Amino acid sequence: MSDPCLENTNIVQYDTNVNLDDDEVTAHIQQMPDTIDNIPTVGLKFDSEEELYVFYQKYAYKCGFGVRKSSTKIRDSATYYTLGCANGGVYVPKSSTKRVCKTTSKTDCKAKVCVIVYGDGRCTISQVSLEHNHELSPKKARFHRSHKKMDSYSKRRLELNDYAGIPSNTNFHSLVVEANGYDNMSFGEKDCRNYIAQVRKLRLGSGDAEALQNYFVRMQRRSPNFFYVIDLDDDGRLKNVFWADARSRAAYDSFGDVVSFDTTYLTNQYSMPFAPFVGVNHHGQSILFGCGLLSYEDIHTYAWLFEQWLECMNGRPPKAIITDQCRSIQGVVAQIFP
């Protein structure tokens, strides 16, 4: 099939020579002209890989196909790889013993450009194939994975609305209204849901999760009555934690009739909800019955925390529990402490 983008073959060479993040790539693509007047050609040179990728991505977006990178090789201080159509290659089922029926967009499309990257970072196109063996749809190009970009403003809006308890579909549609329609969106509702699920995970820095777990292990070696639980997601990443030392567990046996639970505290560095269980001793002093760090303040997270705390206290619930006016907490309290 002929490439619909071959109507104009003027070549324009860009000079960016910078490392671009997602926001800058998106802005750079939007600043390029809407007409296709930049066709990949053998011998076309670029000052950086980012510049070449933006050039080819813009071309692919206007033509209506996705981009993928493959076949990377290093030889004689130069790097060789291919930027091709996302429909390239053939789908191979993971299991040969089971008959798997799966729809796939793979058509073994041969459209591609071969790239040579030299030691100084400059690169050139050494081979070009512009023929596709499938239909191209410029109007649907934004649905391809390589063209989906979520800028920092949209990410921040999604996070703030999610913290405010706004449902995901309403959260996404607010961005659609602001962008004046779905056609102006560079991502879909599923991308919003995936991003929200990602930010809901426990916000720890690199190495902090391992350090926290090592600390809990050391504490339990020192005191067998030290109690801790770590909640992981399906990918093995840290979501929530709860811990209580021997002193807290002993204090609950004597002063656990009334417990106060509050999540209005935030840690300074990571802005995570800190959830302490607090009581009062016979001197009128506050005492700690355990505490947790939460990834998100929803019903499922609170239910997990209360269940772990109740297990830590040998299944003995308090006679009364004082909380704030959060509906999620109130519902879980009635469920876990009937």
Tab-separated table of C-alpha atoms in Angstrom:
chain	number	residue	atom	x	y	z
A	1	MET	CA	0.000	0.000	0.000
A	2	SER	CA	1.311	3.431	-0.891
A	3	ASP	CA	2.119	5.812	1.915
A	4	PRO	CA	-0.371	8.728	1.889
A	5	CYS	CA	2.337	11.027	3.192
A	6	LEU	CA	4.433	11.030	0.019
A	7	GLU	CA	2.630	13.916	-1.623
A	8	ASN	CA	5.281	16.412	-0.542
A	9	THR	CA	8.970	15.518	-0.339
A	10	ASN	CA	10.611	18.706	0.923
A	11	ILE	CA	13.150	18.029	3.653
A	12	VAL	CA	13.596	20.169	6.750
A	13	GLN	CA	16.447	19.459	9.195
A	14	TYR	CA	15.883	20.347	12.867
A	15	ASP	CA	18.489	21.519	15.334
A	16	THR	CA	17.373	20.762	18.889
A	17	ASN	CA	20.356	18.858	20.351
A	18	VAL	CA	18.743	18.547	23.778
A	19	ASN	CA	17.360	15.756	25.926
A	20	LEU	CA	13.592	16.069	25.847
A	21	ASP	CA	11.195	14.887	28.538
A	22	ASP	CA	7.547	13.964	27.840
A	23	ASP	CA	6.306	17.543	28.130
A	24	GLU	CA	9.003	18.874	25.806
A	25	VAL	CA	8.470	16.112	23.248
A	26	THR	CA	4.731	16.828	23.237
A	27	ALA	CA	5.315	20.568	22.862
A	28	HIS	CA	7.883	20.020	20.135
A	29	ILE	CA	5.502	17.805	18.167
A	30	GLN	CA	2.672	20.308	18.515
A	31	GLN	CA	4.926	23.106	17.235
A	32	MET	CA	5.752	21.236	14.051
A	33	PRO	CA	3.662	22.138	10.985
A	34	ASP	CA	0.408	20.264	10.467
A	35	THR	CA	1.171	19.483	6.836
A	36	ILE	CA	3.415	16.544	6.007
A	37	ASP	CA	6.417	18.151	4.367
A	38	ASN	CA	9.110	16.164	6.174
A	39	ILE	CA	9.584	12.683	4.709
A	40	PRO	CA	12.271	10.298	6.020
A	41	THR	CA	15.057	10.098	3.438
A	42	VAL	CA	18.311	8.163	3.285
A	43	GLY	CA	21.180	10.354	4.423
A	44	LEU	CA	19.082	12.735	6.526
A	45	LYS	CA	21.193	13.801	9.534
A	46	PHE	CA	20.208	14.816	13.078
A	47	ASP	CA	22.153	16.211	15.998
A	48	SER	CA	20.620	13.798	18.541
A	49	GLU	CA	18.471	10.690	18.856
A	50	GLU	CA	15.719	12.748	20.508
A	51	GLU	CA	15.594	15.008	17.473
A	52	LEU	CA	15.324	12.057	15.098
A	53	TYR	CA	12.624	10.377	17.174
A	54	VAL	CA	10.521	13.553	17.329
A	55	PHE	CA	10.893	13.926	13.557
A	56	TYR	CA	9.782	10.345	12.829
A	57	GLN	CA	7.044	10.416	15.464
A	58	LYS	CA	5.580	13.553	13.906
A	59	TYR	CA	5.668	11.897	10.497
A	60	ALA	CA	4.001	8.736	11.869
A	61	TYR	CA	1.317	10.738	13.688
A	62	LYS	CA	0.307	12.629	10.555
A	63	CYS	CA	0.323	9.442	8.490
A	64	GLY	CA	-1.647	7.467	11.059
A	65	PHE	CA	0.579	4.687	12.400
A	66	GLY	CA	2.406	3.948	15.633
A	67	VAL	CA	6.162	3.793	16.189
A	68	ARG	CA	8.302	1.125	17.790
A	69	LYS	CA	12.060	0.767	18.299
A	70	SER	CA	13.801	-2.539	17.679
A	71	SER	CA	16.957	-4.339	16.528
A	72	THR	CA	19.588	-2.439	18.527
A	73	LYS	CA	23.216	-3.372	17.799
A	74	ILE	CA	26.561	-1.841	18.740
A	75	ARG	CA	29.491	-2.167	16.373
A	76	ASP	CA	32.653	-0.109	15.790
A	77	SER	CA	31.712	2.581	18.360
A	78	ALA	CA	28.375	3.142	16.580
A	79	THR	CA	24.842	2.073	17.519
A	80	TYR	CA	22.426	0.674	14.944
A	81	TYR	CA	18.693	0.363	15.485
A	82	THR	CA	15.367	0.540	13.673
A	83	LEU	CA	12.366	2.806	14.070
A	84	GLY	CA	9.452	1.076	12.431
A	85	CYS	CA	5.698	0.759	12.247
A	86	ALA	CA	4.059	-0.584	15.395
A	87	ASN	CA	2.315	-3.197	13.229
A	88	GLY	CA	5.674	-4.712	12.322
A	89	GLY	CA	6.558	-8.235	13.318
A	90	VAL	CA	4.414	-11.317	13.803
A	91	TYR	CA	2.467	-12.222	16.937
A	92	VAL	CA	3.774	-15.371	18.624
A	93	PRO	CA	1.646	-16.904	21.427
A	94	LYS	CA	3.495	-17.314	24.739
A	95	SER	CA	2.211	-20.859	25.194
A	96	SER	CA	2.468	-23.475	22.460
A	97	THR	CA	0.465	-26.069	24.395
A	98	LYS	CA	-2.724	-24.057	24.641
A	99	ARG	CA	-4.718	-22.648	21.789
A	100	VAL	CA	-4.870	-18.929	22.430
A	101	CYS	CA	-7.295	-16.732	20.498
A	102	LYS	CA	-6.061	-13.186	20.707
A	103	THR	CA	-6.637	-10.231	18.440
A	104	THR	CA	-3.417	-8.563	17.380
A	105	SER	CA	-2.451	-5.561	15.276
A	106	LYS	CA	0.700	-7.260	14.000
A	107	THR	CA	0.706	-7.480	10.190
A	108	ASP	CA	4.463	-7.908	9.636
A	109	CYS	CA	4.562	-4.392	8.229
A	110	LYS	CA	7.975	-3.550	6.736
A	111	ALA	CA	7.744	0.249	6.988
A	112	LYS	CA	10.817	1.469	8.870
A	113	VAL	CA	13.890	3.672	8.984
A	114	CYS	CA	17.312	2.327	9.947
A	115	VAL	CA	19.346	4.634	12.173
A	116	ILE	CA	23.080	4.925	12.812
A	117	VAL	CA	24.155	6.717	16.013
A	118	TYR	CA	27.793	7.807	16.127
A	119	GLY	CA	29.990	8.279	19.173
A	120	ASP	CA	29.353	12.035	19.396
A	121	GLY	CA	25.579	11.493	19.603
A	122	ARG	CA	24.812	12.566	16.054
A	123	CYS	CA	22.805	10.174	13.937
A	124	THR	CA	21.723	9.597	10.365
A	125	ILE	CA	19.090	7.590	8.478
A	126	SER	CA	20.777	4.809	6.493
A	127	GLN	CA	17.760	2.987	5.079
A	128	VAL	CA	14.127	3.913	4.476
A	129	SER	CA	11.015	1.876	3.688
A	130	LEU	CA	7.734	3.818	3.570
A	131	GLU	CA	5.340	1.152	2.255
A	132	HIS	CA	2.697	-0.177	4.671
A	133	ASN	CA	0.681	-3.384	4.233
A	134	HIS	CA	-2.312	-2.127	6.235
A	135	GLU	CA	-4.727	0.778	6.298
A	136	LEU	CA	-3.512	4.056	7.764
A	137	SER	CA	-5.826	6.338	9.731
A	138	PRO	CA	-4.468	9.783	10.693
A	139	LYS	CA	-7.663	10.477	12.656
A	140	LYS	CA	-6.977	7.502	14.941
A	141	ALA	CA	-3.226	8.077	15.329
A	142	ARG	CA	-3.644	9.434	18.863
A	143	PHE	CA	-4.779	5.973	20.042
A	144	HIS	CA	-1.396	4.408	19.273
A	145	ARG	CA	0.759	3.840	22.346
A	146	SER	CA	3.729	5.764	20.966
A	147	HIS	CA	1.604	8.903	20.500
A	148	LYS	CA	-0.030	8.878	23.921
A	149	LYS	CA	1.537	11.620	26.018
A	150	MET	CA	0.300	12.876	29.376
A	151	ASP	CA	1.738	16.277	30.250
A	152	SER	CA	2.585	17.339	33.808
A	153	TYR	CA	-0.442	19.643	34.040
A	154	SER	CA	-2.862	16.802	33.273
A	155	LYS	CA	-1.081	14.520	35.740
A	156	ARG	CA	-1.348	17.097	38.493
A	157	ARG	CA	-5.043	17.700	37.758
A	158	LEU	CA	-5.758	13.975	37.889
A	159	GLU	CA	-3.964	13.634	41.230
A	160	LEU	CA	-5.727	16.596	42.847
A	161	ASN	CA	-9.170	15.477	41.648
A	162	ASP	CA	-8.466	11.947	42.819
A	163	TYR	CA	-7.461	13.195	46.285
A	164	ALA	CA	-10.756	15.111	46.365
A	165	GLY	CA	-12.670	11.863	45.795
A	166	ILE	CA	-13.782	12.600	42.230
A	167	PRO	CA	-14.489	9.362	40.286
A	168	SER	CA	-12.067	8.440	37.502
A	169	ASN	CA	-14.574	8.891	34.670
A	170	THR	CA	-15.574	12.346	35.900
A	171	ASN	CA	-11.918	13.180	36.431
A	172	PHE	CA	-11.095	12.310	32.813
A	173	HIS	CA	-14.125	14.102	31.357
A	174	SER	CA	-13.119	17.305	33.120
A	175	LEU	CA	-9.906	17.254	31.083
A	176	VAL	CA	-11.878	16.508	27.915
A	177	VAL	CA	-14.063	19.564	28.465
A	178	GLU	CA	-11.003	21.710	29.113
A	179	ALA	CA	-9.366	20.419	25.895
A	180	ASN	CA	-12.550	21.155	23.879
A	181	GLY	CA	-13.229	17.571	22.844
A	182	TYR	CA	-11.832	14.051	22.669
A	183	ASP	CA	-10.020	14.775	19.409
A	184	ASN	CA	-7.694	17.151	21.247
A	185	MET	CA	-6.735	14.584	23.901
A	186	SER	CA	-3.384	12.806	23.600
A	187	PHE	CA	-4.454	10.034	26.007
A	188	GLY	CA	-7.583	8.102	26.898
A	189	GLU	CA	-9.625	7.283	29.973
A	190	LYS	CA	-7.804	3.985	30.466
A	191	ASP	CA	-4.495	5.866	30.606
A	192	CYS	CA	-5.957	8.091	33.323
A	193	ARG	CA	-7.065	5.097	35.359
A	194	ASN	CA	-3.627	3.487	35.026
A	195	TYR	CA	-1.886	6.688	36.097
A	196	ILE	CA	-4.162	7.153	39.117
A	197	ALA	CA	-3.536	3.540	40.133
A	198	GLN	CA	0.189	4.215	39.897
A	199	VAL	CA	0.218	7.339	42.062
A	200	ARG	CA	-1.935	5.631	44.681
A	201	LYS	CA	0.952	3.339	45.507
A	202	LEU	CA	3.089	4.156	48.508
A	203	ARG	CA	5.250	7.135	47.548
A	204	LEU	CA	8.700	6.129	48.702
A	205	GLY	CA	12.002	7.139	47.187
A	206	SER	CA	14.549	4.826	45.615
A	207	GLY	CA	15.827	2.334	48.186
A	208	ASP	CA	13.488	3.543	50.947
A	209	ALA	CA	11.181	0.526	50.757
A	210	GLU	CA	14.105	-1.857	51.245
A	211	ALA	CA	15.467	0.247	54.095
A	212	LEU	CA	12.062	0.229	55.814
A	213	GLN	CA	11.759	-3.535	55.548
A	214	ASN	CA	15.302	-4.040	56.855
A	215	TYR	CA	14.455	-1.817	59.831
A	216	PHE	CA	11.374	-3.906	60.632
A	217	VAL	CA	13.408	-7.118	60.456
A	218	ARG	CA	16.017	-5.721	62.864
A	219	MET	CA	13.331	-4.575	65.305
A	220	GLN	CA	11.663	-7.983	65.317
A	221	ARG	CA	15.010	-9.660	66.016
A	222	ARG	CA	15.458	-7.430	69.043
A	223	SER	CA	11.901	-7.926	70.273
A	224	PRO	CA	9.768	-10.926	69.192
A	225	ASN	CA	6.635	-8.928	70.145
A	226	PHE	CA	7.366	-6.312	67.495
A	227	PHE	CA	4.582	-6.608	64.907
A	228	TYR	CA	4.656	-5.393	61.292
A	229	VAL	CA	2.803	-6.084	58.065
A	230	ILE	CA	3.749	-4.965	54.537
A	231	ASP	CA	1.103	-4.781	51.806
A	232	LEU	CA	2.349	-5.329	48.238
A	233	ASP	CA	0.602	-4.875	44.913
A	234	ASP	CA	0.430	-7.457	42.108
A	235	ASP	CA	3.848	-6.356	40.827
A	236	GLY	CA	5.507	-6.713	44.217
A	237	ARG	CA	5.678	-2.973	44.926
A	238	LEU	CA	5.046	-1.527	48.375
A	239	LYS	CA	1.556	-0.116	48.975
A	240	ASN	CA	0.844	0.099	52.716
A	241	VAL	CA	2.639	-0.735	55.946
A	242	PHE	CA	1.564	-1.161	59.569
A	243	TRP	CA	3.703	-1.687	62.665
A	244	ALA	CA	3.450	-1.711	66.469
A	245	ASP	CA	6.205	-2.316	69.003
A	246	ALA	CA	6.000	-4.420	72.169
A	247	ARG	CA	5.311	-1.382	74.369
A	248	SER	CA	2.308	-0.361	72.233
A	249	ARG	CA	0.827	-3.853	72.362
A	250	ALA	CA	1.286	-4.065	76.123
A	251	ALA	CA	-0.250	-0.620	76.637
A	252	TYR	CA	-3.327	-1.625	74.645
A	253	ASP	CA	-4.018	-4.488	77.040
A	254	SER	CA	-4.328	-1.965	79.893
A	255	PHE	CA	-5.686	1.171	78.204
A	256	GLY	CA	-7.346	-0.033	75.008
A	257	ASP	CA	-10.958	0.683	75.930
A	258	VAL	CA	-11.095	3.864	73.826
A	259	VAL	CA	-8.957	4.430	70.739
A	260	SER	CA	-8.560	7.518	68.575
A	261	PHE	CA	-7.759	7.084	64.891
A	262	ASP	CA	-6.827	10.033	62.684
A	263	THR	CA	-5.266	10.329	59.200
A	264	THR	CA	-5.000	14.116	58.973
A	265	TYR	CA	-1.232	13.870	59.446
A	266	LEU	CA	1.115	13.829	56.450
A	267	THR	CA	4.776	12.895	56.299
A	268	ASN	CA	6.944	15.835	55.304
A	269	GLN	CA	8.996	14.337	52.485
A	270	TYR	CA	6.585	12.010	50.693
A	271	SER	CA	3.149	13.514	51.519
A	272	MET	CA	1.812	10.113	52.579
A	273	PRO	CA	-1.054	9.777	55.069
A	274	PHE	CA	0.271	8.764	58.487
A	275	ALA	CA	-2.331	6.792	60.431
A	276	PRO	CA	-1.698	6.423	64.200
A	277	PHE	CA	-3.866	4.532	66.690
A	278	VAL	CA	-3.747	6.586	69.910
A	279	GLY	CA	-5.080	6.069	73.435
A	280	VAL	CA	-4.786	7.683	76.886
A	281	ASN	CA	-3.171	6.153	79.968
A	282	HIS	CA	-4.113	6.609	83.636
A	283	HIS	CA	-1.994	9.793	83.806
A	284	GLY	CA	-3.953	11.413	80.978
A	285	GLN	CA	-0.996	11.050	78.609
A	286	SER	CA	-1.321	10.019	74.981
A	287	ILE	CA	0.062	6.581	74.146
A	288	LEU	CA	0.582	4.948	70.766
A	289	PHE	CA	-1.133	1.655	69.898
A	290	GLY	CA	0.414	1.271	66.441
A	291	CYS	CA	0.624	3.244	63.224
A	292	GLY	CA	0.704	2.892	59.467
A	293	LEU	CA	1.702	4.583	56.240
A	294	LEU	CA	-0.962	4.461	53.538
A	295	SER	CA	-0.836	4.785	49.777
A	296	TYR	CA	-4.422	5.999	49.508
A	297	GLU	CA	-7.334	6.916	51.738
A	298	ASP	CA	-10.112	4.669	50.456
A	299	ILE	CA	-12.322	1.949	51.934
A	300	HIS	CA	-10.108	-0.963	50.857
A	301	THR	CA	-6.971	0.603	52.353
A	302	TYR	CA	-8.668	1.413	55.661
A	303	ALA	CA	-10.164	-2.079	55.823
A	304	TRP	CA	-6.715	-3.612	55.342
A	305	LEU	CA	-5.222	-1.367	58.049
A	306	PHE	CA	-7.942	-2.055	60.631
A	307	GLU	CA	-7.781	-5.808	60.013
A	308	GLN	CA	-4.012	-5.836	60.548
A	309	TRP	CA	-4.293	-3.718	63.688
A	310	LEU	CA	-7.002	-5.980	65.093
A	311	GLU	CA	-4.832	-9.025	64.405
A	312	CYS	CA	-1.914	-7.297	66.116
A	313	MET	CA	-4.092	-6.803	69.214
A	314	ASN	CA	-5.043	-10.504	69.291
A	315	GLY	CA	-8.498	-9.891	67.854
A	316	ARG	CA	-9.706	-7.751	70.782
A	317	PRO	CA	-11.539	-4.654	69.502
A	318	PRO	CA	-11.846	-1.467	71.582
A	319	LYS	CA	-15.111	-0.560	73.307
A	320	ALA	CA	-15.144	2.781	71.468
A	321	ILE	CA	-13.187	4.291	68.589
A	322	ILE	CA	-12.991	8.009	67.821
A	323	THR	CA	-12.379	9.069	64.204
A	324	ASP	CA	-12.864	12.106	61.994
A	325	GLN	CA	-15.895	12.582	59.751
A	326	CYS	CA	-14.440	10.684	56.774
A	327	ARG	CA	-17.181	8.453	55.323
A	328	SER	CA	-14.666	5.833	54.220
A	329	ILE	CA	-13.389	5.447	57.786
A	330	GLN	CA	-16.903	5.377	59.245
A	331	GLY	CA	-17.982	2.604	56.879
A	332	VAL	CA	-14.926	0.474	57.599
A	333	VAL	CA	-15.241	0.950	61.369
A	334	ALA	CA	-18.800	-0.380	61.223
A	335	GLN	CA	-17.583	-3.312	59.120
A	336	ILE	CA	-14.482	-4.323	61.090
A	337	PHE	CA	-15.742	-3.397	64.603
A	338	PRO	CA	-19.445	-4.300	64.599
